[in-house]
PDB file of C-alpha atoms and ligand atoms in Angstrom:
ATOM      1  CA  UNK A 154       6.677  17.546 -16.151  1.00 93.00           C
ATOM      2  CA  UNK A 155       5.010  14.591 -14.384  1.00 97.00           C
ATOM      3  CA  UNK A 156       7.299  11.375 -16.062  1.00 98.00           C
ATOM      4  CA  UNK A 157       6.024   9.180 -12.955  1.00 98.00           C
ATOM      5  CA  UNK A 158       2.909   8.354 -11.185  1.00 98.00           C
ATOM      6  CA  UNK A 159       3.886   5.729  -7.778  1.00 98.00           C
ATOM      7  CA  UNK A 160       1.515   3.856  -6.333  1.00 98.00           C
ATOM      8  CA  UNK A 161       1.143   2.128  -2.610  1.00 98.00           C
ATOM      9  CA  UNK A 162      -0.502  -1.389  -3.231  1.00 98.00           C
ATOM     10  CA  UNK A 163      -2.958  -2.221  -0.184  1.00 98.00           C
ATOM     11  CA  UNK A 164      -5.855  -0.346   0.059  1.00 97.00           C
ATOM     12  CA  UNK A 165      -4.978   1.818  -2.772  1.00 98.00           C
ATOM     13  CA  UNK A 166      -4.635  -0.664  -5.960  1.00 98.00           C
ATOM     14  CA  UNK A 167      -6.611  -3.313  -4.334  1.00 98.00           C
ATOM     15  CA  UNK A 168      -8.813  -3.519  -0.856  1.00 97.00           C
ATOM     16  CA  UNK A 169      -6.641  -5.921   0.538  1.00 97.00           C
ATOM     17  CA  UNK A 170      -6.748  -5.310   4.228  1.00 96.00           C
ATOM     18  CA  UNK A 171     -10.499  -6.499   5.520  1.00 94.00           C
ATOM     19  CA  UNK A 172     -11.203  -9.325   3.223  1.00 92.00           C
ATOM     20  CA  UNK A 173      -7.284 -10.468   2.442  1.00 96.00           C
ATOM     21  CA  UNK A 174      -4.688  -9.580   4.904  1.00 98.00           C
ATOM     22  CA  UNK A 175      -7.131  -9.946   7.752  1.00 98.00           C
ATOM     23  CA  UNK A 176      -8.564 -12.909   7.815  1.00 98.00           C
ATOM     24  CA  UNK A 177      -5.117 -14.324   6.702  1.00 98.00           C
ATOM     25  CA  UNK A 178      -3.498 -13.183   9.608  1.00 98.00           C
ATOM     26  CA  UNK A 179      -6.313 -14.704  11.884  1.00 98.00           C
ATOM     27  CA  UNK A 180      -5.841 -18.214   9.685  1.00 98.00           C
ATOM     28  CA  UNK A 181      -2.367 -17.778  10.935  1.00 98.00           C
ATOM     29  CA  UNK A 182      -2.595 -17.026  13.867  1.00 98.00           C
ATOM     30  CA  UNK A 183      -5.267 -20.293  14.352  1.00 98.00           C
ATOM     31  CA  UNK A 184      -2.591 -22.546  12.578  1.00 98.00           C
ATOM     32  CA  UNK A 185       0.210 -21.398  15.319  1.00 98.00           C
ATOM     33  CA  UNK A 186      -2.521 -22.991  18.157  1.00 97.00           C
ATOM     34  CA  UNK A 187      -2.977 -19.416  18.968  1.00 97.00           C
ATOM     35  CA  UNK A 188      -6.234 -18.283  20.440  1.00 97.00           C
ATOM     36  CA  UNK A 189      -5.902 -14.972  18.826  1.00 98.00           C
ATOM     37  CA  UNK A 190      -8.284 -13.447  16.415  1.00 98.00           C
ATOM     38  CA  UNK A 191      -8.479  -9.821  15.282  1.00 98.00           C
ATOM     39  CA  UNK A 192     -11.866  -7.959  14.907  1.00 98.00           C
ATOM     40  CA  UNK A 193     -11.928  -5.810  12.233  1.00 97.00           C
ATOM     41  CA  UNK A 194     -12.089  -3.014  14.572  1.00 96.00           C
ATOM     42  CA  UNK A 195      -8.739  -3.405  16.176  1.00 97.00           C
ATOM     43  CA  UNK A 196      -7.251  -4.338  12.608  1.00 97.00           C
ATOM     44  CA  UNK A 197      -7.742  -0.909  11.698  1.00 96.00           C
ATOM     45  CA  UNK A 198      -5.799  -0.125  14.742  1.00 95.00           C
ATOM     46  CA  UNK A 199      -2.876  -2.345  14.055  1.00 97.00           C
ATOM     47  CA  UNK A 200      -2.936  -1.194  10.631  1.00 95.00           C
ATOM     48  CA  UNK A 201      -0.870   1.973  11.643  1.00 93.00           C
ATOM     49  CA  UNK A 202       1.852  -0.541  12.554  1.00 96.00           C
ATOM     50  CA  UNK A 203       3.558  -0.930   8.860  1.00 96.00           C
ATOM     51  CA  UNK A 204       4.468  -4.408   7.769  1.00 96.00           C
ATOM     52  CA  UNK A 205       2.998  -7.444   8.697  1.00 97.00           C
ATOM     53  CA  UNK A 206       5.635  -9.495  10.862  1.00 97.00           C
ATOM     54  CA  UNK A 207       5.707  -6.221  12.430  1.00 97.00           C
ATOM     55  CA  UNK A 208       2.429  -5.914  13.548  1.00 98.00           C
ATOM     56  CA  UNK A 209       2.104  -9.044  14.712  1.00 98.00           C
ATOM     57  CA  UNK A 210       5.068  -8.804  16.643  1.00 97.00           C
ATOM     58  CA  UNK A 211       3.797  -5.499  18.312  1.00 97.00           C
ATOM     59  CA  UNK A 212       0.723  -7.893  19.006  1.00 97.00           C
ATOM     60  CA  UNK A 213       2.318 -10.586  20.545  1.00 97.00           C
ATOM     61  CA  UNK A 214       4.524  -8.465  22.902  1.00 96.00           C
ATOM     62  CA  UNK A 215       1.099  -6.524  24.243  1.00 96.00           C
ATOM     63  CA  UNK A 216      -0.369 -10.083  24.860  1.00 95.00           C
ATOM     64  CA  UNK A 217       2.721 -10.784  27.289  1.00 94.00           C
ATOM     65  CA  UNK A 218       4.452 -12.891  24.759  1.00 92.00           C
ATOM     66  CA  UNK A 219       7.650 -10.891  25.300  1.00 88.00           C
ATOM     67  CA  UNK A 220      10.586 -13.065  25.074  1.00 91.00           C
ATOM     68  CA  UNK A 221       9.480 -15.344  22.026  1.00 92.00           C
ATOM     69  CA  UNK A 222       7.321 -12.406  19.618  1.00 95.00           C
ATOM     70  CA  UNK A 223      10.045 -11.707  17.144  1.00 95.00           C
ATOM     71  CA  UNK A 224      10.673 -15.370  16.514  1.00 96.00           C
ATOM     72  CA  UNK A 225       6.777 -16.474  16.578  1.00 97.00           C
ATOM     73  CA  UNK A 226       6.202 -13.569  14.404  1.00 98.00           C
ATOM     74  CA  UNK A 227       8.109 -14.422  11.449  1.00 98.00           C
ATOM     75  CA  UNK A 228       7.039 -18.282  11.821  1.00 98.00           C
ATOM     76  CA  UNK A 229       3.310 -17.064  11.977  1.00 98.00           C
ATOM     77  CA  UNK A 230       3.759 -14.341   9.267  1.00 98.00           C
ATOM     78  CA  UNK A 231       5.476 -17.037   7.063  1.00 98.00           C
ATOM     79  CA  UNK A 232       2.149 -18.717   7.098  1.00 98.00           C
ATOM     80  CA  UNK A 233       0.275 -15.557   6.390  1.00 98.00           C
ATOM     81  CA  UNK A 234       2.256 -14.705   3.541  1.00 98.00           C
ATOM     82  CA  UNK A 235       1.770 -18.192   1.981  1.00 98.00           C
ATOM     83  CA  UNK A 236      -2.510 -17.454   3.070  1.00 98.00           C
ATOM     84  CA  UNK A 237      -2.413 -14.929   1.169  1.00 98.00           C
ATOM     85  CA  UNK A 238      -0.954 -15.751  -1.714  1.00 98.00           C
ATOM     86  CA  UNK A 239      -2.859 -18.279  -2.098  1.00 98.00           C
ATOM     87  CA  UNK A 240      -5.952 -16.153  -1.704  1.00 97.00           C
ATOM     88  CA  UNK A 241      -4.431 -13.806  -4.854  1.00 97.00           C
ATOM     89  CA  UNK A 242      -3.947 -16.850  -6.660  1.00 97.00           C
ATOM     90  CA  UNK A 243      -7.385 -17.986  -6.496  1.00 96.00           C
ATOM     91  CA  UNK A 244      -8.137 -14.659  -8.394  1.00 94.00           C
ATOM     92  CA  UNK A 245      -9.595 -13.599  -4.721  1.00 94.00           C
ATOM     93  CA  UNK A 246      -8.152 -10.554  -5.068  1.00 96.00           C
ATOM     94  CA  UNK A 247      -9.734  -7.140  -7.641  1.00 97.00           C
ATOM     95  CA  UNK A 248      -7.922  -3.811  -8.259  1.00 98.00           C
ATOM     96  CA  UNK A 249      -9.996  -0.985  -6.852  1.00 97.00           C
ATOM     97  CA  UNK A 250     -12.854   0.476  -9.355  1.00 97.00           C
ATOM     98  CA  UNK A 251     -11.582   3.078 -11.568  1.00 97.00           C
ATOM     99  CA  UNK A 252      -7.889   2.145 -11.201  1.00 98.00           C
ATOM    100  CA  UNK A 253      -7.290  -0.262 -14.342  1.00 98.00           C
ATOM    101  CA  UNK A 254      -8.823   2.896 -16.135  1.00 97.00           C
ATOM    102  CA  UNK A 255      -6.127   5.339 -14.339  1.00 98.00           C
ATOM    103  CA  UNK A 256      -3.270   3.548 -15.327  1.00 98.00           C
ATOM    104  CA  UNK A 257      -4.302   2.489 -18.823  1.00 98.00           C
ATOM    105  CA  UNK A 258      -4.880   6.050 -18.928  1.00 97.00           C
ATOM    106  CA  UNK A 259      -1.249   7.013 -17.771  1.00 98.00           C
ATOM    107  CA  UNK A 260       0.323   4.935 -19.828  1.00 98.00           C
ATOM    108  CA  UNK A 261      -1.162   6.384 -23.402  1.00 97.00           C
ATOM    109  CA  UNK A 262      -0.259   9.143 -21.604  1.00 97.00           C
ATOM    110  CA  UNK A 263       3.351   8.580 -21.324  1.00 97.00           C
ATOM    111  CA  UNK A 264       3.175   8.561 -17.591  1.00 98.00           C
ATOM    112  CA  UNK A 265       5.270   5.683 -16.556  1.00 98.00           C
ATOM    113  CA  UNK A 266       4.084   3.757 -13.156  1.00 98.00           C
ATOM    114  CA  UNK A 267       5.699   2.394 -10.624  1.00 98.00           C
ATOM    115  CA  UNK A 268       4.682   0.494  -7.127  1.00 98.00           C
ATOM    116  CA  UNK A 269       5.916   1.422  -3.313  1.00 98.00           C
ATOM    117  CA  UNK A 270       4.561  -0.936  -1.230  1.00 98.00           C
ATOM    118  CA  UNK A 271       5.480  -2.531   2.659  1.00 96.00           C
ATOM    119  CA  UNK A 272       3.995  -5.574   1.754  1.00 97.00           C
ATOM    120  CA  UNK A 273       5.755  -8.652   0.790  1.00 96.00           C
ATOM    121  CA  UNK A 274       7.236  -9.709  -2.636  1.00 97.00           C
ATOM    122  CA  UNK A 275       6.546 -13.389  -2.138  1.00 97.00           C
ATOM    123  CA  UNK A 276       2.139 -11.907  -3.035  1.00 98.00           C
ATOM    124  CA  UNK A 277       3.184  -8.101  -4.239  1.00 98.00           C
ATOM    125  CA  UNK A 278       4.167  -9.973  -7.550  1.00 98.00           C
ATOM    126  CA  UNK A 279       1.551 -12.187  -8.089  1.00 98.00           C
ATOM    127  CA  UNK A 280      -0.926  -9.824  -7.027  1.00 98.00           C
ATOM    128  CA  UNK A 281       0.225  -6.816  -9.799  1.00 98.00           C
ATOM    129  CA  UNK A 282      -0.495  -9.906 -12.148  1.00 97.00           C
ATOM    130  CA  UNK A 283      -3.532 -10.782 -11.349  1.00 96.00           C
ATOM    131  CA  UNK A 284      -5.299  -6.775 -11.116  1.00 96.00           C
ATOM    132  CA  UNK A 285      -2.154  -5.407 -13.781  1.00 96.00           C
ATOM    133  CA  UNK A 286      -0.543  -7.782 -16.116  1.00 96.00           C
ATOM    134  CA  UNK A 287       3.052  -8.329 -15.655  1.00 95.00           C
ATOM    135  CA  UNK A 288       5.483  -5.200 -16.866  1.00 93.00           C
ATOM    136  CA  UNK A 289       3.071  -2.827 -16.325  1.00 97.00           C
ATOM    137  CA  UNK A 290       4.051  -1.351 -13.392  1.00 98.00           C
ATOM    138  CA  UNK A 291       7.564  -0.431 -14.829  1.00 98.00           C
ATOM    139  CA  UNK A 292       9.520  -0.512 -10.590  1.00 98.00           C
ATOM    140  CA  UNK A 293       8.002  -2.539  -8.225  1.00 98.00           C
ATOM    141  CA  UNK A 294       9.581  -2.020  -4.689  1.00 98.00           C
ATOM    142  CA  UNK A 295       8.296  -3.551  -2.057  1.00 98.00           C
ATOM    143  CA  UNK A 296       8.861  -4.040   1.667  1.00 97.00           C
ATOM    144  CA  UNK A 297      11.633  -6.506   1.434  1.00 97.00           C
ATOM    145  CA  UNK A 298      13.398  -4.675  -0.612  1.00 98.00           C
ATOM    146  CA  UNK A 299      14.512  -2.022   2.544  1.00 98.00           C
ATOM    147  CA  UNK A 300      15.304  -1.526   5.660  1.00 97.00           C
ATOM    148  CA  UNK A 301      13.115   0.670   7.217  1.00 97.00           C
ATOM    149  CA  UNK A 302       9.357   0.893   6.216  1.00 97.00           C
ATOM    150  CA  UNK A 303       6.997   3.660   5.849  1.00 97.00           C
ATOM    151  CA  UNK A 304       6.467   6.258   7.296  1.00 98.00           C
ATOM    152  CA  UNK A 305       9.842   6.005   6.070  1.00 98.00           C
ATOM    153  CA  UNK A 306      10.464   7.334   2.904  1.00 98.00           C
ATOM    154  CA  UNK A 307      13.095   4.714   2.085  1.00 98.00           C
ATOM    155  CA  UNK A 308      10.962   2.601  -0.268  1.00 98.00           C
ATOM    156  CA  UNK A 309       9.669   5.961  -2.224  1.00 98.00           C
ATOM    157  CA  UNK A 310      13.102   7.002  -2.238  1.00 98.00           C
ATOM    158  CA  UNK A 311      13.872   3.694  -4.015  1.00 98.00           C
ATOM    159  CA  UNK A 312      11.722   3.744  -6.557  1.00 98.00           C
ATOM    160  CA  UNK A 313      12.468   6.868  -7.673  1.00 98.00           C
ATOM    161  CA  UNK A 314      16.103   5.730  -8.059  1.00 98.00           C
ATOM    162  CA  UNK A 315      15.099   2.773 -10.474  1.00 98.00           C
ATOM    163  CA  UNK A 316      12.416   4.937 -12.167  1.00 98.00           C
ATOM    164  CA  UNK A 317      15.690   6.898 -12.795  1.00 98.00           C
ATOM    165  CA  UNK A 318      13.387  10.724 -12.355  1.00 98.00           C
ATOM    166  CA  UNK A 319      13.317  13.298  -9.561  1.00 98.00           C
ATOM    167  CA  UNK A 320      10.572  13.433  -7.234  1.00 98.00           C
ATOM    168  CA  UNK A 321       9.515  16.577  -8.623  1.00 97.00           C
ATOM    169  CA  UNK A 322       8.858  14.888 -11.949  1.00 98.00           C
ATOM    170  CA  UNK A 323       6.519  12.099 -10.280  1.00 98.00           C
ATOM    171  CA  UNK A 324       3.921  11.521  -8.017  1.00 98.00           C
ATOM    172  CA  UNK A 325       2.422   9.389  -5.552  1.00 98.00           C
ATOM    173  CA  UNK A 326      -1.302   7.729  -5.209  1.00 98.00           C
ATOM    174  CA  UNK A 327      -1.914   6.563  -1.149  1.00 98.00           C
ATOM    175  CA  UNK A 328      -4.679   5.604   0.615  1.00 98.00           C
ATOM    176  CA  UNK A 329      -3.187   6.427   4.400  1.00 98.00           C
ATOM    177  CA  UNK A 330      -1.476   8.781   6.265  1.00 97.00           C
ATOM    178  CA  UNK A 331       1.356   6.881   6.721  1.00 98.00           C
ATOM    179  CA  UNK A 332       1.475   6.277   3.505  1.00 98.00           C
ATOM    180  CA  UNK A 333       1.036   9.929   2.770  1.00 98.00           C
ATOM    181  CA  UNK A 334       3.898  10.233   5.334  1.00 98.00           C
ATOM    182  CA  UNK A 335       6.404   8.362   3.544  1.00 98.00           C
ATOM    183  CA  UNK A 336       5.889   9.948  -0.002  1.00 98.00           C
ATOM    184  CA  UNK A 337       5.471  13.514   1.548  1.00 98.00           C
ATOM    185  CA  UNK A 338       9.092  13.021   2.992  1.00 98.00           C
ATOM    186  CA  UNK A 339      10.508  11.937  -0.340  1.00 98.00           C
ATOM    187  CA  UNK A 340       9.164  15.226  -1.360  1.00 98.00           C
ATOM    188  CA  UNK A 341       6.451  13.737  -3.908  1.00 98.00           C
ATOM    189  CA  UNK A 342       3.360  15.431  -4.829  1.00 98.00           C
ATOM    190  CA  UNK A 343       0.402  13.318  -2.993  1.00 98.00           C
ATOM    191  CA  UNK A 344      -3.030  12.343  -3.805  1.00 98.00           C
ATOM    192  CA  UNK A 345      -4.913   9.901  -1.040  1.00 98.00           C
ATOM    193  CA  UNK A 346      -7.310   8.337  -1.840  1.00 98.00           C
ATOM    194  CA  UNK A 347      -9.214   6.722   1.062  1.00 97.00           C
ATOM    195  CA  UNK A 348     -11.234   3.370   1.867  1.00 96.00           C
ATOM    196  CA  UNK A 349     -13.312   2.401   4.842  1.00 95.00           C
ATOM    197  CA  UNK A 350     -10.203   2.103   6.898  1.00 96.00           C
ATOM    198  CA  UNK A 351      -8.911   5.174   6.548  1.00 97.00           C
ATOM    199  CA  UNK A 352     -11.590   7.921   5.508  1.00 96.00           C
ATOM    200  CA  UNK A 353     -10.961   9.286   8.874  1.00 96.00           C
ATOM    201  CA  UNK A 354      -7.696  10.194   9.268  1.00 97.00           C
ATOM    202  CA  UNK A 355      -5.991  13.605   8.540  1.00 97.00           C
ATOM    203  CA  UNK A 356      -4.078  14.220   5.441  1.00 98.00           C
ATOM    204  CA  UNK A 357      -1.771  17.348   6.428  1.00 97.00           C
ATOM    205  CA  UNK A 358       0.044  18.140   3.013  1.00 96.00           C
ATOM    206  CA  UNK A 359      -1.857  16.371   0.507  1.00 97.00           C
ATOM    207  CA  UNK A 360      -2.853  17.610  -2.983  1.00 97.00           C
ATOM    208  CA  UNK A 361      -5.788  16.277  -2.742  1.00 97.00           C
ATOM    209  CA  UNK A 362      -8.066  13.763  -1.158  1.00 97.00           C
ATOM    210  CA  UNK A 363     -10.270  11.411  -2.793  1.00 97.00           C
ATOM    211  CA  UNK A 364     -12.622   8.388  -1.839  1.00 96.00           C
ATOM    212  CA  UNK A 365     -12.486   7.123  -5.060  1.00 97.00           C
ATOM    213  CA  UNK A 366     -10.575   6.793  -7.871  1.00 98.00           C
ATOM    214  CA  UNK A 367     -14.490   6.803 -10.138  1.00 96.00           C
ATOM    215  CA  UNK A 368     -17.573   8.347 -10.209  1.00 94.00           C
ATOM    216  CA  UNK A 369     -17.547  11.975 -10.086  1.00 91.00           C
ATOM    217  CA  UNK A 370     -14.238  12.715  -8.403  1.00 85.00           C
ATOM    218  CA  UNK A 371     -12.600  10.740 -11.249  1.00 94.00           C
ATOM    219  CA  UNK A 372      -9.018  10.575 -11.189  1.00 97.00           C
ATOM    220  CA  UNK A 373      -7.202  10.498 -14.864  1.00 96.00           C
ATOM    221  CA  UNK A 374      -4.163  11.378 -16.284  1.00 97.00           C
ATOM    222  CA  UNK A 375      -5.204  14.675 -16.951  1.00 96.00           C
ATOM    223  CA  UNK A 376      -6.538  15.201 -13.066  1.00 96.00           C
ATOM    224  CA  UNK A 377      -3.053  13.868 -11.956  1.00 97.00           C
ATOM    225  CA  UNK A 378      -1.005  16.263 -14.247  1.00 97.00           C
ATOM    226  CA  UNK A 379      -2.868  19.276 -12.854  1.00 96.00           C
ATOM    227  CA  UNK A 380      -2.702  18.313  -9.194  1.00 96.00           C
ATOM    228  CA  UNK A 381       1.015  17.177  -9.883  1.00 97.00           C
ATOM    229  CA  UNK A 382       1.533  20.883 -11.235  1.00 94.00           C
ATOM    230  CA  UNK A 383       0.308  22.584  -8.573  1.00 90.00           C
ATOM    231  CA  UNK A 384       1.672  20.413  -5.732  1.00 86.00           C
ATOM    232  CA  UNK A 385       5.516  21.249  -7.638  1.00 74.00           C
ATOM    233  CA  UNK A 386       4.575  24.949  -7.824  1.00 70.00           C
ATOM    234  CA  UNK A 387       3.211  25.030  -4.296  1.00 69.00           C
ATOM    235  CA  UNK A 388       6.716  23.411  -3.089  1.00 67.00           C
ATOM    236  CA  UNK A 389       8.622  25.813  -4.774  1.00 62.00           C
ATOM    237  CA  UNK A 390       6.850  29.015  -3.251  1.00 60.00           C
TER     238      UNK A 390
HETATM  239  C1  XBP B1226       0.648  -2.230   4.175  1.00 77.00           C
HETATM  240  C2  XBP B1226       1.025  -3.154   5.066  1.00 77.00           C
HETATM  241  C3  XBP B1226       1.244  -4.230   5.014  1.00 77.00           C
HETATM  242  C4  XBP B1226       0.198  -5.322   4.676  1.00 77.00           C
HETATM  243  C5  XBP B1226       0.128  -6.975   4.352  1.00 77.00           C
HETATM  244  O1  XBP B1226       0.756  -0.929   3.699  1.00 77.00           O
HETATM  245  O2  XBP B1226       1.034  -2.225   5.892  1.00 77.00           O
HETATM  246  O3  XBP B1226       1.927  -5.089   6.110  1.00 77.00           O
HETATM  247  O4  XBP B1226      -1.269  -4.788   5.574  1.00 77.00           O
HETATM  248  O5  XBP B1226       1.262  -7.179   3.732  1.00 77.00           O
HETATM  249  P1  XBP B1226       0.991   0.069   2.736  1.00 77.00           P
HETATM  250  P2  XBP B1226       2.436  -7.952   4.890  1.00 77.00           P
HETATM  251  O6  XBP B1226      -0.127  -0.187   1.761  1.00 77.00           O
HETATM  252  O7  XBP B1226       1.003   1.287   3.607  1.00 77.00           O
HETATM  253  O8  XBP B1226       2.223  -0.913   1.641  1.00 77.00           O
HETATM  254  O9  XBP B1226       1.599  -9.097   5.746  1.00 77.00           O
HETATM  255  O10 XBP B1226       3.156  -8.691   3.564  1.00 77.00           O
HETATM  256  O11 XBP B1226       3.620  -7.065   5.807  1.00 77.00           O
HETATM  257 MG1   MG B1227      -1.942   1.064   2.073  1.00 77.00          MG
END
């Protein structure tokens, strides 16, 4: 039986990357006097490096900042986090169409909801407050709560543990190949809902790959139950 659905945040609950995180990273580079501007295309490639601080450090290393890359990345990421938080607090982040309806249906059907994200606690909690409301996501595990970021399954395993449910009784909703890898490695049946950045990725092992939550393909509570049922059956065979 489906007891809980665990959602990714960036790209899944909200289309945060292109118009949210990317401008915050670029403004942070400028604030630290660096002449670095990530284009939307470059950022799309950099998204395979999970975690903003690691993403900055990898790019700085590639640009020859070998010795100082890690320390500089910590400082730039702190600034970026504040800038993105400002955007969230100003109401500049919206849920993807259909997300609120899905979460509401799940809760009405007695299915618990949770979050497993690589993002930072400082902005994740306020973002959830703005887009779904407080307490709607019963468990929220962020990148600050784990040692290893996606594609490692730790964030999903921690969410399952805090929910007190087995992987077989839950499913994940993700937007990216890296996120799918993490959820599958935790043993979860996973539905992928793609966005502009992830639509051309491969999704081996996904229970379904959709391009949106609403419209003809609509992902509702019944469809989640169905996909979970088939996913669990496939895992047993
Ligand atoms: C999201 C991330 C995060 C965000 C930026 O991945 O990798 O790093 O891009 O947020 P997922 P931070 O959707 O798989 O959780 O700067 O707070 O890391
Ligand atoms: Mg994501």
